[in-house]
Amino acid sequence: MTKKNVLDEKGVERALIRIAHEIIEKNKGIEDIVMLGIPTRGVYLAKRIKEILKNAEGIELPIGSVDATLYRDDIGMKEKQPVLKETDIPVSIDNKKIIIVDDVLFTGRTIRAAMNVIMDFGRPANIQLAVMIDRGHRELPIRPDYIGKNVPTSMQEAVKVHLKEIDGVDEVIVEHE
Amino acid sequence: MKIKRKDILGIEDLAKDEIELILSTAESFKEVSEREIKKVPTLRGRTIINLFYEASTRTRTSFEIAAKRMSADAVNISVSSSSVVKGETLRDTAKNLEAMNPDCIVIRHFSSGAPHILSKLVKCPVINAGDGTHEHPSQALLDMLTVKEKFGRIEGLKVAIIGDILHSRVARSNIYGFTKLGAEVRVAGLPTMMPYGIENMGCRVFYNMEDAIKDADVIMMLRIQLERQNAGLFPTVREYSRLFGLDAKKLERAKKDVVILHPGPVNRGIEISSDVADGKYSLILDQVKNGVAVRMALFYLLLGGSRE
């Protein structure tokens, strides 16, 4: 197995700072934004973006988590049941701008499921998508609004985002079998 | 970790890590019931049959709500309005239900072992919702979830189960479950209510309620089955209530952070007094709330993955 480092600690930090500023620019401020991370690493990424936004704009955004497991389209097709994680949407999302945060965007199916979860909680003004890595191979018409880094991959490769909070180190690596 | 079995027939068959998986999955499902739209599409298009040969409100409603919150179609069959009154055997009922291609059958039966027979007759998963005096696994799982939520653990706790142990499937399932998770289980009741060889299940036997509850963390009161009053288990209801009913006076001997469970339906003033049943130590309604989450978890784990 070969490993390739595509982002180091500094690279992860720079990418998050850029995403935060693109969020401010695109939304002309950050009022009415709610960030929802996809467990596990999307939630930590959302927390970090929130801190950067707080320093830049002086506003503390509400953040939460969306577990899309129960809305997946492959339930019953996989050999084992995916483990459920936490869904916690702490505020009303009606007429809010929702930013979904995830570590790696791949087929787009998780994001489709996450959007369905969100729609069951209310009617947001819009939904945007921020990802650390876009690795391609989309199977649905889904496109991220904010991208940390585009990493073209083959299907034999796995993209791993490691974060200090759980993995002890900030880095993005591509593994090839 | 996954559930490798086809059916949930009893806690006796379950390994410790399977019980823990069910409990942690159930914890995640509690949040779904607190949403404004209390429904997830997970089991869309699946059919779940509730086959109840015995009266039940709590358990049947709980299974039905759990199925509906998972978007499955729940069909309830109660015996009083089914072909069973015309003399149909369990085997024929099973084969006929199977012909309609259900994805899961939940069965409550007055005979111990009926769910096991059913599970051999049908291809779909079978969940035991109480069979005779044998087991009531989903009840024990919701009891364990309620206790785990309260104390953050089960290992090392002392659990006192009080009442007619001999006829109680709830007691049997809970003894298996709490012992497997490392709790100390005590049982107390009249000698006529103690099954032969109960010590071999790993619990301590008491014939005096005060001793059993003295330093217990959990007191589980069983419903006294008034329909068995003529079976000669106890002289009078009043005497039973005085010896083994839980009231404020007996509770004074218990720990200050004790919790009280009861599987329902409660006979107020017999096995538990009203002030205790409604008091601050009682978790009776938390049990009911957790029941839906536990049953959602069972459906998810049995139907959500494919078993080759």
Short mmCIF file of C-alpha atoms in Angstrom, two decimals:
data_model
loop_
_atom_site.label_atom_id
_atom_site.label_comp_id
_atom_site.label_asym_id
_atom_site.label_seq_id
_atom_site.Cartn_x
_atom_site.Cartn_y
_atom_site.Cartn_z
CA MET A 1 0.00 0.00 0.00
CA THR A 2 1.35 3.41 -0.93
CA LYS A 3 0.51 6.61 0.90
CA LYS A 4 0.63 10.12 -0.47
CA ASN A 5 0.27 13.21 1.68
CA VAL A 6 -1.85 15.81 -0.13
CA LEU A 7 -2.32 18.33 2.70
CA ASP A 8 -0.25 18.83 5.85
CA GLU A 9 -1.23 20.67 9.03
CA LYS A 10 -0.57 24.08 7.53
CA GLY A 11 -2.43 23.11 4.37
CA VAL A 12 -5.51 22.04 6.32
CA GLU A 13 -5.49 25.30 8.23
CA ARG A 14 -5.12 27.43 5.11
CA ALA A 15 -7.92 25.56 3.38
CA LEU A 16 -10.28 26.14 6.32
CA ILE A 17 -9.42 29.83 6.48
CA ARG A 18 -10.11 30.18 2.77
CA ILE A 19 -13.43 28.30 3.05
CA ALA A 20 -14.47 30.58 5.92
CA HIS A 21 -13.75 33.69 3.90
CA GLU A 22 -15.54 32.34 0.86
CA ILE A 23 -18.57 31.74 3.07
CA ILE A 24 -18.52 35.36 4.22
CA GLU A 25 -18.08 36.61 0.66
CA LYS A 26 -20.73 34.47 -0.94
CA ASN A 27 -23.34 35.18 1.73
CA LYS A 28 -22.36 38.84 2.17
CA GLY A 29 -21.86 38.29 5.88
CA ILE A 30 -22.80 35.36 8.04
CA GLU A 31 -26.19 36.28 9.44
CA ASP A 32 -28.79 33.53 9.31
CA ILE A 33 -26.25 30.79 8.65
CA VAL A 34 -26.44 27.43 10.46
CA MET A 35 -23.58 24.98 9.94
CA LEU A 36 -24.31 21.26 10.14
CA GLY A 37 -21.44 18.80 10.16
CA ILE A 38 -21.68 15.20 9.03
CA PRO A 39 -20.30 12.96 11.81
CA THR A 40 -17.63 12.35 12.73
CA ARG A 41 -15.06 14.60 11.06
CA GLY A 42 -17.50 16.99 9.42
CA VAL A 43 -18.60 18.11 12.87
CA TYR A 44 -15.05 18.95 13.89
CA LEU A 45 -14.47 20.81 10.63
CA ALA A 46 -17.66 22.81 11.24
CA LYS A 47 -16.41 23.73 14.72
CA ARG A 48 -13.12 24.99 13.31
CA ILE A 49 -14.78 27.04 10.58
CA LYS A 50 -17.08 28.50 13.21
CA GLU A 51 -14.05 29.70 15.22
CA ILE A 52 -12.49 31.34 12.17
CA LEU A 53 -15.80 33.05 11.34
CA LYS A 54 -16.14 34.26 14.92
CA ASN A 55 -12.74 35.94 14.77
CA ALA A 56 -13.46 37.49 11.38
CA GLU A 57 -17.06 38.63 11.84
CA GLY A 58 -17.63 38.59 15.61
CA ILE A 59 -20.67 36.34 15.30
CA GLU A 60 -21.01 32.92 16.89
CA LEU A 61 -22.81 30.65 14.45
CA PRO A 62 -25.07 27.84 15.64
CA ILE A 63 -23.65 24.48 14.62
CA GLY A 64 -25.04 20.97 14.79
CA SER A 65 -24.65 17.52 13.31
CA VAL A 66 -26.62 15.53 10.77
CA ASP A 67 -26.31 11.76 10.65
CA ALA A 68 -27.68 10.56 7.34
CA THR A 69 -27.48 6.83 8.11
CA LEU A 70 -31.24 6.31 8.46
CA TYR A 71 -31.83 8.05 5.12
CA ARG A 72 -29.27 6.09 3.12
CA ASP A 73 -30.27 4.33 -0.08
CA ASP A 74 -28.15 1.24 0.61
CA ILE A 75 -29.78 0.07 3.86
CA GLY A 76 -30.30 -3.66 3.62
CA MET A 77 -27.85 -3.97 0.74
CA LYS A 78 -24.70 -3.81 2.78
CA GLU A 79 -23.44 -6.80 4.69
CA LYS A 80 -23.44 -4.93 7.99
CA GLN A 81 -25.57 -2.16 9.37
CA PRO A 82 -23.86 1.23 9.58
CA VAL A 83 -23.46 2.46 13.14
CA LEU A 84 -25.80 5.31 14.00
CA LYS A 85 -24.29 8.63 14.98
CA GLU A 86 -25.73 11.76 16.47
CA THR A 87 -28.18 14.08 14.78
CA ASP A 88 -28.41 17.33 16.70
CA ILE A 89 -30.00 20.36 15.10
CA PRO A 90 -30.10 22.85 17.97
CA VAL A 91 -32.06 25.69 16.33
CA SER A 92 -34.97 26.11 13.97
CA ILE A 93 -33.67 25.93 10.42
CA ASP A 94 -36.69 27.57 8.78
CA ASN A 95 -35.51 30.33 6.41
CA LYS A 96 -31.90 29.81 7.49
CA LYS A 97 -28.94 29.32 5.16
CA ILE A 98 -27.65 25.84 5.87
CA ILE A 99 -24.05 24.89 5.21
CA ILE A 100 -23.41 21.14 5.27
CA VAL A 101 -19.80 20.38 6.21
CA ASP A 102 -18.13 17.06 5.37
CA ASP A 103 -14.56 15.83 5.08
CA VAL A 104 -14.60 14.00 1.73
CA LEU A 105 -17.10 14.37 -1.12
CA PHE A 106 -17.26 11.20 -3.20
CA THR A 107 -20.43 9.79 -4.78
CA GLY A 108 -22.69 12.47 -3.31
CA ARG A 109 -25.10 9.91 -1.84
CA THR A 110 -24.40 10.87 1.77
CA ILE A 111 -25.08 14.51 0.94
CA ARG A 112 -28.36 13.56 -0.77
CA ALA A 113 -29.39 11.68 2.37
CA ALA A 114 -28.28 14.55 4.64
CA MET A 115 -30.38 17.01 2.62
CA ASN A 116 -33.42 14.79 3.14
CA VAL A 117 -32.80 14.75 6.90
CA ILE A 118 -32.56 18.54 6.90
CA MET A 119 -35.77 18.92 4.89
CA ASP A 120 -37.59 16.85 7.53
CA PHE A 121 -36.52 19.35 10.18
CA GLY A 122 -37.78 22.44 8.38
CA ARG A 123 -37.61 24.60 5.29
CA PRO A 124 -34.24 26.31 4.96
CA ALA A 125 -33.76 29.32 2.67
CA ASN A 126 -30.98 27.42 0.92
CA ILE A 127 -28.50 24.61 1.46
CA GLN A 128 -24.81 24.96 0.67
CA LEU A 129 -22.03 22.41 0.84
CA ALA A 130 -18.49 22.76 2.18
CA VAL A 131 -16.01 19.88 1.90
CA MET A 132 -12.35 19.53 2.75
CA ILE A 133 -11.65 17.23 -0.21
CA ASP A 134 -13.55 16.71 -3.46
CA ARG A 135 -12.29 13.42 -4.87
CA GLY A 136 -14.65 13.20 -7.86
CA HIS A 137 -16.70 10.16 -8.99
CA ARG A 138 -20.08 11.76 -8.37
CA GLU A 139 -23.14 9.54 -8.91
CA LEU A 140 -25.67 12.32 -8.29
CA PRO A 141 -25.96 15.91 -9.54
CA ILE A 142 -24.32 17.41 -6.44
CA ARG A 143 -21.68 20.13 -6.48
CA PRO A 144 -19.87 21.66 -3.50
CA ASP A 145 -19.92 25.43 -2.91
CA TYR A 146 -16.68 25.46 -0.91
CA ILE A 147 -13.76 23.09 -1.48
CA GLY A 148 -10.59 22.76 0.58
CA LYS A 149 -8.77 20.92 -2.19
CA ASN A 150 -9.66 19.06 -5.37
CA VAL A 151 -7.94 15.68 -5.39
CA PRO A 152 -8.49 13.63 -8.53
CA THR A 153 -8.50 9.96 -7.51
CA SER A 154 -9.00 6.53 -8.95
CA MET A 155 -11.58 4.13 -7.53
CA GLN A 156 -8.77 2.02 -6.03
CA GLU A 157 -7.67 4.88 -3.83
CA ALA A 158 -8.96 5.90 -0.41
CA VAL A 159 -8.88 9.48 0.85
CA LYS A 160 -8.43 9.96 4.59
CA VAL A 161 -8.82 13.26 6.38
CA HIS A 162 -7.14 13.17 9.78
CA LEU A 163 -7.94 15.79 12.38
CA LYS A 164 -6.19 16.54 15.67
CA GLU A 165 -9.39 16.17 17.68
CA ILE A 166 -9.64 12.45 16.96
CA ASP A 167 -6.57 11.38 15.01
CA GLY A 168 -3.96 13.46 16.81
CA VAL A 169 -2.72 15.07 13.59
CA ASP A 170 -4.03 17.38 10.86
CA GLU A 171 -3.39 15.92 7.40
CA VAL A 172 -5.01 14.54 4.28
CA ILE A 173 -3.61 11.40 2.73
CA VAL A 174 -4.39 9.31 -0.32
CA GLU A 175 -3.86 5.59 0.07
CA HIS A 176 -3.44 3.24 -2.85
CA GLU A 177 -3.88 -0.49 -2.35
CA MET B 1 -20.01 -5.40 15.18
CA LYS B 2 -23.31 -6.61 13.93
CA ILE B 3 -26.22 -8.79 14.91
CA LYS B 4 -25.57 -12.10 13.22
CA ARG B 5 -28.80 -13.80 14.20
CA LYS B 6 -32.05 -13.95 12.28
CA ASP B 7 -34.36 -13.59 15.28
CA ILE B 8 -34.54 -12.07 18.74
CA LEU B 9 -36.08 -14.87 20.78
CA GLY B 10 -34.58 -14.27 24.19
CA ILE B 11 -31.83 -12.51 26.10
CA GLU B 12 -30.39 -15.90 27.03
CA ASP B 13 -29.12 -16.36 23.44
CA LEU B 14 -27.59 -12.88 23.16
CA ALA B 15 -23.92 -12.19 23.77
CA LYS B 16 -22.87 -9.25 25.90
CA ASP B 17 -21.58 -7.26 22.92
CA GLU B 18 -24.85 -7.85 21.04
CA ILE B 19 -26.82 -6.43 23.97
CA GLU B 20 -24.48 -3.45 24.11
CA LEU B 21 -24.89 -2.85 20.37
CA ILE B 22 -28.69 -2.90 20.71
CA LEU B 23 -28.56 -0.47 23.63
CA SER B 24 -26.21 2.00 21.93
CA THR B 25 -28.29 1.85 18.73
CA ALA B 26 -31.43 2.51 20.78
CA GLU B 27 -29.80 5.56 22.36
CA SER B 28 -29.38 7.05 18.89
CA PHE B 29 -33.01 6.32 18.04
CA LYS B 30 -34.38 8.26 21.01
CA GLU B 31 -33.71 11.52 19.22
CA VAL B 32 -35.94 10.53 16.28
CA SER B 33 -38.97 10.40 18.59
CA GLU B 34 -38.26 13.96 19.71
CA ARG B 35 -38.34 15.42 16.21
CA GLU B 36 -41.31 17.30 14.88
CA ILE B 37 -41.52 14.82 12.01
CA LYS B 38 -41.03 11.61 13.95
CA LYS B 39 -40.27 9.44 10.99
CA VAL B 40 -37.22 8.24 9.11
CA PRO B 41 -37.38 6.45 5.75
CA THR B 42 -35.07 3.59 6.76
CA LEU B 43 -37.52 0.68 6.41
CA ARG B 44 -39.69 2.10 3.66
CA GLY B 45 -41.66 -0.60 1.91
CA ARG B 46 -41.04 -3.25 4.58
CA THR B 47 -43.94 -5.07 6.20
CA ILE B 48 -43.94 -5.89 9.90
CA ILE B 49 -46.66 -8.10 11.35
CA ASN B 50 -47.56 -7.89 15.03
CA LEU B 51 -49.14 -11.21 15.94
CA PHE B 52 -50.57 -11.01 19.43
CA TYR B 53 -52.15 -14.03 21.07
CA GLU B 54 -52.38 -12.23 24.41
CA ALA B 55 -53.78 -8.90 25.52
CA SER B 56 -51.32 -6.03 25.39
CA THR B 57 -51.48 -2.29 25.00
CA ARG B 58 -48.03 -1.08 25.87
CA THR B 59 -45.94 -3.64 24.01
CA ARG B 60 -48.12 -3.85 20.92
CA THR B 61 -48.46 -0.07 20.60
CA SER B 62 -44.76 0.34 21.18
CA PHE B 63 -43.82 -2.12 18.43
CA GLU B 64 -46.36 -0.53 16.11
CA ILE B 65 -45.11 3.00 16.73
CA ALA B 66 -41.50 1.83 16.34
CA ALA B 67 -42.31 0.24 12.97
CA LYS B 68 -44.18 3.32 11.77
CA ARG B 69 -41.43 5.71 12.83
CA MET B 70 -39.07 3.64 10.67
CA SER B 71 -41.57 4.01 7.76
CA ALA B 72 -42.39 0.28 7.73
CA ASP B 73 -45.98 -0.83 7.24
CA ALA B 74 -47.22 -2.35 10.49
CA VAL B 75 -50.07 -4.83 10.47
CA ASN B 76 -51.62 -5.85 13.78
CA ILE B 77 -53.30 -9.18 14.28
CA SER B 78 -54.96 -9.78 17.60
CA VAL B 79 -56.30 -13.21 18.24
CA SER B 80 -59.80 -12.22 19.23
CA SER B 81 -60.41 -11.00 15.67
CA SER B 82 -58.39 -13.60 13.75
CA SER B 83 -58.80 -17.10 12.40
CA VAL B 84 -57.29 -18.50 15.57
CA VAL B 85 -60.72 -18.34 17.18
CA LYS B 86 -61.85 -20.63 14.36
CA GLY B 87 -59.22 -23.14 15.44
CA GLU B 88 -56.30 -22.38 13.14
CA THR B 89 -53.00 -23.78 14.39
CA LEU B 90 -49.89 -21.67 14.89
CA ARG B 91 -48.26 -23.61 12.06
CA ASP B 92 -51.04 -22.76 9.60
CA THR B 93 -51.16 -19.15 10.71
CA ALA B 94 -47.39 -18.92 10.21
CA LYS B 95 -47.51 -20.45 6.74
CA ASN B 96 -50.35 -18.17 5.69
CA LEU B 97 -48.63 -15.06 6.97
CA GLU B 98 -45.42 -16.14 5.27
CA ALA B 99 -47.28 -16.41 1.96
CA MET B 100 -47.91 -12.67 2.21
CA ASN B 101 -44.15 -12.10 2.35
CA PRO B 102 -43.65 -10.06 5.54
CA ASP B 103 -40.20 -8.75 6.48
CA CYS B 104 -40.54 -9.36 10.21
CA ILE B 105 -43.04 -10.96 12.58
CA VAL B 106 -43.41 -9.83 16.18
CA ILE B 107 -45.18 -12.45 18.25
CA ARG B 108 -46.65 -12.57 21.73
CA HIS B 109 -47.97 -15.96 22.78
CA PHE B 110 -49.31 -17.51 25.96
CA SER B 111 -47.16 -20.61 25.40
CA SER B 112 -43.46 -20.59 26.17
CA GLY B 113 -41.48 -21.43 23.05
CA ALA B 114 -44.11 -20.39 20.49
CA PRO B 115 -41.79 -17.76 18.91
CA HIS B 116 -39.11 -20.45 18.51
CA ILE B 117 -41.53 -22.66 16.62
CA LEU B 118 -42.60 -19.72 14.48
CA SER B 119 -39.00 -18.79 13.69
CA LYS B 120 -38.41 -22.24 12.23
CA LEU B 121 -41.52 -21.98 10.06
CA VAL B 122 -40.85 -18.60 8.47
CA LYS B 123 -37.90 -17.13 6.61
CA CYS B 124 -38.24 -13.60 7.98
CA PRO B 125 -36.89 -12.43 11.37
CA VAL B 126 -39.08 -13.16 14.40
CA ILE B 127 -39.09 -11.00 17.52
CA ASN B 128 -40.40 -12.47 20.74
CA ALA B 129 -42.72 -9.95 22.40
CA GLY B 130 -43.32 -12.24 25.38
CA ASP B 131 -43.89 -15.99 25.39
CA GLY B 132 -45.65 -17.66 28.29
CA THR B 133 -43.47 -17.64 31.38
CA HIS B 134 -40.26 -17.79 29.35
CA GLU B 135 -38.82 -14.51 28.07
CA HIS B 136 -39.72 -10.95 27.12
CA PRO B 137 -36.47 -9.71 25.58
CA SER B 138 -37.52 -6.27 24.36
CA GLN B 139 -38.79 -5.44 27.86
CA ALA B 140 -35.45 -6.39 29.43
CA LEU B 141 -33.59 -4.35 26.81
CA LEU B 142 -35.66 -1.25 27.55
CA ASP B 143 -35.15 -1.80 31.28
CA MET B 144 -31.40 -2.03 30.76
CA LEU B 145 -31.45 1.10 28.58
CA THR B 146 -33.38 3.00 31.28
CA VAL B 147 -30.93 1.95 33.99
CA LYS B 148 -27.89 2.63 31.83
CA GLU B 149 -29.17 6.13 31.05
CA LYS B 150 -29.71 6.86 34.72
CA PHE B 151 -26.41 5.55 36.10
CA GLY B 152 -24.23 5.71 32.98
CA ARG B 153 -23.36 2.05 33.45
CA ILE B 154 -24.82 -1.31 34.43
CA GLU B 155 -21.74 -3.11 35.62
CA GLY B 156 -21.49 -3.27 39.38
CA LEU B 157 -25.07 -2.14 40.08
CA LYS B 158 -27.33 -4.09 42.42
CA VAL B 159 -30.71 -4.87 40.88
CA ALA B 160 -33.53 -6.25 43.05
CA ILE B 161 -36.42 -7.91 41.26
CA ILE B 162 -39.44 -8.34 43.51
CA GLY B 163 -42.54 -10.46 43.00
CA ASP B 164 -43.69 -13.61 41.25
CA ILE B 165 -40.40 -14.66 39.68
CA LEU B 166 -41.76 -18.10 38.76
CA HIS B 167 -44.36 -16.80 36.33
CA SER B 168 -42.52 -13.72 35.14
CA ARG B 169 -40.94 -13.67 31.69
CA VAL B 170 -39.86 -10.09 32.43
CA ALA B 171 -37.87 -11.30 35.44
CA ARG B 172 -36.23 -14.11 33.49
CA SER B 173 -35.11 -11.85 30.63
CA ASN B 174 -33.86 -9.22 33.05
CA ILE B 175 -31.91 -11.74 35.11
CA TYR B 176 -30.11 -12.92 31.96
CA GLY B 177 -29.53 -9.39 30.72
CA PHE B 178 -28.36 -7.63 33.86
CA THR B 179 -26.12 -10.56 34.86
CA LYS B 180 -24.51 -10.60 31.42
CA LEU B 181 -23.74 -6.90 31.71
CA GLY B 182 -22.11 -7.40 35.10
CA ALA B 183 -24.82 -6.31 37.56
CA GLU B 184 -25.64 -8.20 40.73
CA VAL B 185 -29.21 -9.45 40.47
CA ARG B 186 -31.31 -10.28 43.52
CA VAL B 187 -34.75 -11.78 43.45
CA ALA B 188 -37.27 -11.64 46.26
CA GLY B 189 -40.72 -13.08 46.72
CA LEU B 190 -42.68 -15.75 48.52
CA PRO B 191 -41.16 -19.26 48.32
CA THR B 192 -44.11 -20.31 46.15
CA MET B 193 -42.98 -17.71 43.61
CA MET B 194 -39.40 -18.91 43.28
CA PRO B 195 -38.57 -21.23 40.42
CA TYR B 196 -36.56 -24.32 41.30
CA GLY B 197 -32.86 -23.78 40.68
CA ILE B 198 -33.13 -19.99 40.32
CA GLU B 199 -29.68 -19.58 41.98
CA ASN B 200 -28.17 -21.27 38.93
CA MET B 201 -29.14 -18.23 36.88
CA GLY B 202 -26.53 -16.29 38.83
CA CYS B 203 -28.78 -14.35 41.19
CA ARG B 204 -29.18 -14.15 44.95
CA VAL B 205 -32.49 -15.21 46.45
CA PHE B 206 -34.22 -13.33 49.26
CA TYR B 207 -37.46 -14.16 51.02
CA ASN B 208 -37.52 -10.85 52.82
CA MET B 209 -38.07 -7.73 50.74
CA GLU B 210 -36.30 -5.32 53.12
CA ASP B 211 -33.04 -7.27 52.85
CA ALA B 212 -33.26 -7.40 49.08
CA ILE B 213 -33.78 -3.66 48.58
CA LYS B 214 -31.51 -2.42 51.37
CA ASP B 215 -28.52 -1.38 49.28
CA ALA B 216 -30.02 -1.94 45.82
CA ASP B 217 -29.50 0.66 43.07
CA VAL B 218 -32.51 -0.54 41.11
CA ILE B 219 -35.78 -1.97 42.40
CA MET B 220 -37.84 -3.70 39.77
CA MET B 221 -41.39 -4.47 40.88
CA LEU B 222 -43.23 -7.16 38.98
CA ARG B 223 -46.94 -7.06 38.32
CA ILE B 224 -48.78 -9.49 40.53
CA GLN B 225 -50.86 -11.52 38.15
CA LEU B 226 -54.25 -11.35 39.79
CA GLU B 227 -55.52 -14.00 37.39
CA ARG B 228 -53.22 -16.40 39.22
CA GLN B 229 -54.60 -15.56 42.61
CA ASN B 230 -56.37 -18.90 42.74
CA ALA B 231 -53.14 -20.78 42.03
CA GLY B 232 -52.32 -20.82 45.73
CA LEU B 233 -49.24 -18.67 45.50
CA PHE B 234 -50.26 -16.44 48.39
CA PRO B 235 -53.07 -16.46 50.95
CA THR B 236 -54.56 -13.03 50.25
CA VAL B 237 -53.70 -10.05 48.09
CA ARG B 238 -53.55 -7.92 51.22
CA GLU B 239 -50.97 -10.16 52.85
CA TYR B 240 -48.86 -10.20 49.69
CA SER B 241 -49.04 -6.46 49.45
CA ARG B 242 -47.94 -6.06 53.08
CA LEU B 243 -44.94 -8.38 52.61
CA PHE B 244 -43.80 -7.61 49.07
CA GLY B 245 -45.56 -4.40 48.02
CA LEU B 246 -43.39 -1.31 47.64
CA ASP B 247 -44.61 1.69 49.62
CA ALA B 248 -43.03 4.82 51.06
CA LYS B 249 -42.26 3.07 54.34
CA LYS B 250 -40.28 0.22 52.77
CA LEU B 251 -38.59 2.71 50.47
CA GLU B 252 -37.08 4.46 53.50
CA ARG B 253 -34.73 1.50 53.86
CA ALA B 254 -33.49 1.85 50.29
CA LYS B 255 -30.63 3.95 48.98
CA LYS B 256 -31.27 7.65 48.45
CA ASP B 257 -30.57 7.46 44.72
CA VAL B 258 -32.46 4.24 44.08
CA VAL B 259 -34.62 3.99 40.95
CA ILE B 260 -37.84 2.06 40.60
CA LEU B 261 -38.94 0.17 37.52
CA HIS B 262 -42.20 -1.60 36.76
CA PRO B 263 -43.02 -3.27 33.43
CA GLY B 264 -46.70 -2.36 33.68
CA PRO B 265 -49.60 -2.58 33.85
CA VAL B 266 -49.40 -1.37 37.45
CA ASN B 267 -51.74 -2.74 40.10
CA ARG B 268 -51.82 0.38 42.21
CA GLY B 269 -51.92 -0.33 45.93
CA ILE B 270 -50.91 -3.99 45.51
CA GLU B 271 -47.32 -4.43 44.37
CA ILE B 272 -46.62 -0.71 44.39
CA SER B 273 -48.38 2.17 46.11
CA SER B 274 -49.57 5.11 44.06
CA ASP B 275 -47.29 7.66 45.75
CA VAL B 276 -44.24 5.50 44.94
CA ALA B 277 -45.34 4.70 41.39
CA ASP B 278 -45.75 8.42 40.68
CA GLY B 279 -42.90 9.55 42.92
CA LYS B 280 -39.47 10.92 42.18
CA TYR B 281 -37.69 7.55 42.21
CA SER B 282 -40.01 6.06 39.60
CA LEU B 283 -38.75 5.64 36.04
CA ILE B 284 -41.90 3.87 34.85
CA LEU B 285 -42.68 6.38 32.10
CA ASP B 286 -39.03 6.56 31.00
CA GLN B 287 -39.27 2.81 30.47
CA VAL B 288 -42.20 3.30 28.12
CA LYS B 289 -40.37 6.04 26.22
CA ASN B 290 -37.26 3.89 25.88
CA GLY B 291 -39.40 0.97 24.72
CA VAL B 292 -40.04 2.64 21.37
CA ALA B 293 -36.33 3.38 20.87
CA VAL B 294 -35.31 -0.18 21.74
CA ARG B 295 -37.83 -1.65 19.31
CA MET B 296 -36.71 0.73 16.55
CA ALA B 297 -33.16 -0.47 17.19
CA LEU B 298 -34.24 -4.11 16.95
CA PHE B 299 -36.01 -3.50 13.64
CA TYR B 300 -33.01 -1.56 12.33
CA LEU B 301 -30.49 -4.20 13.33
CA LEU B 302 -32.56 -7.17 12.13
CA LEU B 303 -33.90 -5.65 8.90
CA GLY B 304 -31.31 -2.98 8.11
CA GLY B 305 -28.48 -5.25 7.10
CA SER B 306 -28.55 -8.26 4.85
CA ARG B 307 -27.73 -11.64 6.25
CA GLU B 308 -26.11 -13.49 3.35
#
